[in-house]
CSV table of C-alpha atoms in Angstrom, one decimal:
chain,number,residue,atom,x,y,z
A,1,MET,CA,-0.1,0.1,0.0
A,2,ASN,CA,2.7,2.5,1.0
A,3,THR,CA,4.7,1.6,-2.4
A,4,GLY,CA,1.6,2.1,-4.4
A,5,ILE,CA,0.7,5.5,-2.8
A,6,GLN,CA,4.1,6.8,-3.3
A,7,ASP,CA,4.2,5.6,-6.9
A,8,SER,CA,0.8,7.5,-7.4
A,9,TYR,CA,2.1,10.7,-6.0
A,10,ASN,CA,5.5,10.5,-7.7
A,11,LEU,CA,3.9,10.1,-11.1
A,12,GLY,CA,1.1,12.3,-10.4
A,13,TRP,CA,3.0,15.6,-9.8
A,14,LYS,CA,5.1,14.9,-12.8
A,15,LEU,CA,2.1,14.3,-15.1
A,16,ALA,CA,0.6,17.6,-13.7
A,17,ALA,CA,4.0,19.5,-14.4
A,18,VAL,CA,4.1,18.2,-17.9
A,19,LEU,CA,0.7,18.9,-18.7
A,20,SER,CA,1.4,22.6,-17.5
A,21,GLY,CA,4.3,22.9,-19.8
A,22,ALA,CA,7.3,21.1,-18.4
A,23,ASP,CA,9.6,19.1,-20.5
A,24,GLU,CA,8.0,15.4,-21.2
A,25,ALA,CA,11.5,14.0,-20.2
A,26,LEU,CA,10.5,14.6,-16.7
A,27,LEU,CA,8.2,11.6,-17.0
A,28,ASP,CA,11.2,9.3,-17.5
A,29,THR,CA,12.3,10.1,-13.8
A,30,TYR,CA,9.4,8.1,-12.6
A,31,GLN,CA,11.1,4.8,-13.5
A,32,GLU,CA,14.4,6.3,-12.6
A,33,GLU,CA,13.3,7.0,-9.1
A,34,ARG,CA,10.6,4.2,-8.3
A,35,LEU,CA,12.1,1.1,-10.0
A,36,PRO,CA,14.8,0.9,-7.4
A,37,VAL,CA,12.2,1.2,-4.7
A,38,ALA,CA,10.1,-1.4,-6.2
A,39,ALA,CA,13.1,-3.8,-6.3
A,40,TRP,CA,14.0,-2.8,-2.7
A,41,THR,CA,10.3,-3.5,-1.6
A,42,LEU,CA,10.1,-6.9,-3.1
A,43,SER,CA,13.5,-7.8,-1.6
A,44,THR,CA,12.3,-6.5,1.9
A,45,SER,CA,9.0,-8.5,1.7
A,46,SER,CA,10.7,-11.6,0.7
A,47,ALA,CA,13.1,-11.4,3.6
A,48,GLY,CA,10.0,-11.0,5.9
A,49,LEU,CA,8.3,-14.0,4.4
A,50,ARG,CA,11.5,-16.0,5.0
A,51,ARG,CA,11.4,-15.1,8.7
A,52,ILE,CA,7.8,-16.3,9.1
A,53,ALA,CA,8.5,-19.6,7.4
A,54,GLU,CA,11.7,-20.3,9.3
A,55,GLN,CA,9.8,-20.0,12.7
A,56,PHE,CA,6.1,-20.7,11.7
A,57,THR,CA,6.2,-24.1,13.6
A,58,ALA,CA,8.1,-23.1,16.5
A,59,GLU,CA,6.3,-22.8,19.8
A,60,ASP,CA,7.5,-19.2,20.4
A,61,SER,CA,6.8,-18.2,16.8
A,62,LEU,CA,5.4,-14.7,16.2
A,63,GLY,CA,3.5,-15.8,13.3
A,64,ILE,CA,2.8,-13.3,10.6
A,65,ALA,CA,4.3,-10.5,12.9
A,66,ALA,CA,7.6,-12.0,12.4
A,67,GLY,CA,7.6,-10.7,8.9
A,68,ALA,CA,7.1,-7.1,10.1
A,69,SER,CA,10.0,-4.5,10.3
A,70,LYS,CA,10.4,-0.8,10.3
A,71,ASP,CA,11.4,-0.9,6.8
A,72,GLY,CA,7.6,-1.4,5.8
A,73,HIS,CA,7.0,2.3,6.8
A,74,GLN,CA,9.3,3.4,4.0
A,75,LEU,CA,10.1,6.6,5.8
A,76,ALA,CA,13.9,6.2,5.0
A,77,ILE,CA,13.4,5.9,1.2
A,78,THR,CA,15.7,8.3,-0.7
A,79,TYR,CA,16.2,9.7,-4.1
A,80,ARG,CA,19.7,10.9,-3.5
A,81,PHE,CA,20.7,9.1,-6.7
A,82,SER,CA,18.0,11.0,-8.7
A,83,SER,CA,18.7,13.5,-11.4
A,84,LEU,CA,16.1,15.6,-9.7
A,85,SER,CA,18.1,16.0,-6.5
A,86,GLY,CA,20.9,18.7,-6.3
A,87,ARG,CA,22.3,21.5,-4.3
A,88,SER,CA,24.2,24.6,-5.4
A,89,ALA,CA,28.0,25.1,-5.0
A,90,GLY,CA,29.3,25.9,-1.6
A,91,VAL,CA,26.3,24.3,0.4
A,92,LEU,CA,27.8,22.5,3.4
A,93,GLY,CA,25.4,20.4,5.7
A,94,GLY,CA,21.5,20.6,5.7
A,95,PRO,CA,19.4,18.2,4.4
A,96,GLU,CA,20.4,15.8,1.6
A,97,PRO,CA,18.6,16.4,-1.6
A,98,GLY,CA,16.5,13.3,-2.3
A,99,ASP,CA,15.5,12.6,1.3
A,100,ARG,CA,12.1,13.0,2.9
A,101,ALA,CA,11.7,16.4,4.1
A,102,PRO,CA,11.3,16.4,7.9
A,103,ASP,CA,8.3,17.7,9.8
A,104,ALA,CA,8.6,20.0,12.8
A,105,PRO,CA,6.3,21.9,15.1
A,106,CYS,CA,6.2,25.7,14.6
A,107,HIS,CA,3.9,28.8,14.8
A,108,THR,CA,2.4,31.2,12.3
A,109,ALA,CA,3.4,34.7,12.3
A,110,ALA,CA,0.0,35.2,14.2
A,111,GLY,CA,1.0,32.7,16.9
A,112,ASP,CA,-1.1,29.8,15.6
A,113,PRO,CA,0.5,26.3,16.0
A,114,ILE,CA,1.6,24.9,12.6
A,115,ARG,CA,3.6,22.0,11.4
A,116,LEU,CA,5.9,21.8,8.3
A,117,PHE,CA,3.9,19.2,6.9
A,118,ASP,CA,1.0,21.6,6.8
A,119,VAL,CA,3.0,23.8,4.5
A,120,PHE,CA,3.9,20.9,2.3
A,121,ARG,CA,0.5,19.5,2.0
A,122,GLY,CA,-0.9,19.9,-1.6
A,123,PRO,CA,0.4,19.6,-5.2
A,124,HIS,CA,2.8,22.6,-5.0
A,125,PHE,CA,6.4,22.9,-4.6
A,126,THR,CA,7.7,24.8,-1.5
A,127,ALA,CA,10.6,26.9,-1.0
A,128,LEU,CA,11.7,27.3,2.6
A,129,GLY,CA,14.1,29.8,3.6
A,130,PHE,CA,15.9,29.2,6.8
A,131,GLY,CA,17.1,32.6,8.4
A,132,GLY,CA,16.5,36.2,7.5
A,133,ALA,CA,19.3,36.1,4.9
A,134,CYS,CA,16.8,34.1,2.6
A,135,ALA,CA,14.1,37.0,2.6
A,136,THR,CA,15.2,38.7,-0.4
A,137,ALA,CA,15.5,35.5,-2.5
A,138,LEU,CA,12.2,34.1,-1.4
A,139,GLU,CA,10.5,37.5,-2.2
A,140,ARG,CA,11.9,37.3,-5.7
A,141,LEU,CA,10.8,33.8,-6.0
A,142,ARG,CA,7.3,34.8,-4.9
A,143,ARG,CA,7.2,37.2,-7.7
A,144,GLN,CA,8.8,35.0,-10.3
A,145,PHE,CA,6.5,32.1,-9.8
A,146,SER,CA,3.2,34.1,-9.1
A,147,GLY,CA,1.9,31.9,-6.3
A,148,LYS,CA,2.7,28.5,-8.0
A,149,VAL,CA,5.6,27.9,-5.6
A,150,ARG,CA,4.9,28.3,-1.7
A,151,CYS,CA,7.6,30.4,-0.3
A,152,ARG,CA,7.9,30.4,3.5
A,153,LEU,CA,10.6,32.3,5.6
A,154,VAL,CA,11.5,30.3,8.7
A,155,GLY,CA,12.9,32.4,11.5
A,156,GLN,CA,12.7,33.5,15.2
A,157,ALA,CA,9.9,35.6,16.6
A,158,ASN,CA,12.3,38.8,16.6
A,159,GLU,CA,12.5,38.5,12.8
A,160,LEU,CA,9.6,40.5,11.7
A,161,SER,CA,9.5,39.3,8.1
A,162,SER,CA,9.2,35.5,9.1
A,163,ASP,CA,6.2,33.5,7.9
A,164,ILE,CA,6.9,30.6,10.2
A,165,ILE,CA,8.3,30.9,13.7
A,166,ASP,CA,10.6,28.3,14.7
A,167,HIS,CA,10.2,29.0,18.4
A,168,ASN,CA,12.2,26.2,20.0
A,169,GLY,CA,14.5,25.6,17.0
A,170,ASP,CA,12.8,22.3,16.1
A,171,ALA,CA,12.7,23.1,12.4
A,172,ARG,CA,16.5,23.9,12.1
A,173,SER,CA,17.4,20.8,14.2
A,174,ALA,CA,15.2,18.7,12.0
A,175,TYR,CA,17.0,20.0,8.8
A,176,GLN,CA,20.5,20.1,10.6
A,177,ILE,CA,21.0,23.7,9.5
A,178,GLY,CA,23.7,25.7,10.8
A,179,ASP,CA,24.0,28.8,8.5
A,180,ASP,CA,20.9,30.2,6.5
A,181,LEU,CA,19.6,28.0,3.7
A,182,LEU,CA,17.2,27.7,1.0
A,183,VAL,CA,15.5,24.4,0.7
A,184,VAL,CA,13.1,23.3,-2.0
A,185,VAL,CA,10.6,20.6,-1.2
A,186,ARG,CA,8.8,18.7,-4.0
A,187,PRO,CA,5.1,18.0,-4.1
A,188,ASP,CA,5.7,14.7,-2.8
A,189,GLY,CA,7.5,15.6,0.4
A,190,TYR,CA,11.1,15.1,-0.7
A,191,CYS,CA,13.8,17.7,-0.6
A,192,GLY,CA,14.8,18.4,-4.1
A,193,PHE,CA,17.4,21.2,-3.9
A,194,THR,CA,19.3,23.4,-1.5
A,195,ALA,CA,21.1,26.5,-1.8
A,196,GLN,CA,22.9,29.4,-0.2
A,197,PRO,CA,20.6,32.4,0.2
A,198,SER,CA,22.8,34.5,-2.3
A,199,ASP,CA,22.2,31.8,-4.9
A,200,GLU,CA,18.6,32.3,-5.7
A,201,PRO,CA,19.2,32.1,-9.5
A,202,SER,CA,20.0,28.4,-9.0
A,203,VAL,CA,16.7,27.9,-7.1
A,204,HIS,CA,14.9,29.6,-9.9
A,205,ASP,CA,16.4,27.5,-12.6
A,206,TYR,CA,15.5,24.3,-10.6
A,207,LEU,CA,12.1,25.1,-10.2
A,208,ALA,CA,11.7,26.6,-13.7
A,209,ARG,CA,12.2,22.8,-14.8
A,210,PHE,CA,8.7,22.1,-13.4
A,211,VAL,CA,6.7,25.2,-12.8
A,212,THR,CA,6.1,28.1,-15.3
A,213,SER,CA,7.6,31.4,-14.3
A,214,ARG,CA,6.0,34.8,-14.9
A,215,ALA,CA,8.7,35.5,-17.6
A,216,ASP,CA,7.6,32.2,-19.5
A,217,SER,CA,3.9,32.6,-19.0
């Protein structure tokens, strides 16, 4: 079930992007990304079945439960190998492009509780800017993509321009961020690209592969 859902979402956002003007070659990345996951899923399932068979007749057998493992949650799947995963020059640390984008509890600028998963939820790309140095880049991206990319500045309460308040530093901790950083999250919830705040053009170029910018529309 988990595999099927992720297959659908992976292909779904790519089909939507192509129908909206993205290069049809994007569809080839469905097999590039998901075929290795399918092979891994079959291998993991087979290993679980072997565990069940090996102890099924034993008095202390766990039965079907013997085949279960945390791998079945599929939370550690990565697309680091994908052609859609990248980072700009000079980026050190932070999330690995291709990994599942972490969640974290935060607050809105108005003080209401919000989680990063709430920000990601939907068919859009998300551009997160960690730290005030990202404010200018995010504002440019907002203008360039005219609401097609959800741009959110993640900062502290004393940073007045922040959209999301990382009050306890949970978001920075989850993303292992030291210096300020731009992070692009794909519609399926995986990190796609990371860049320094000064390298907004590379973020624009990455997003323009999937989303029509104002200059192109």
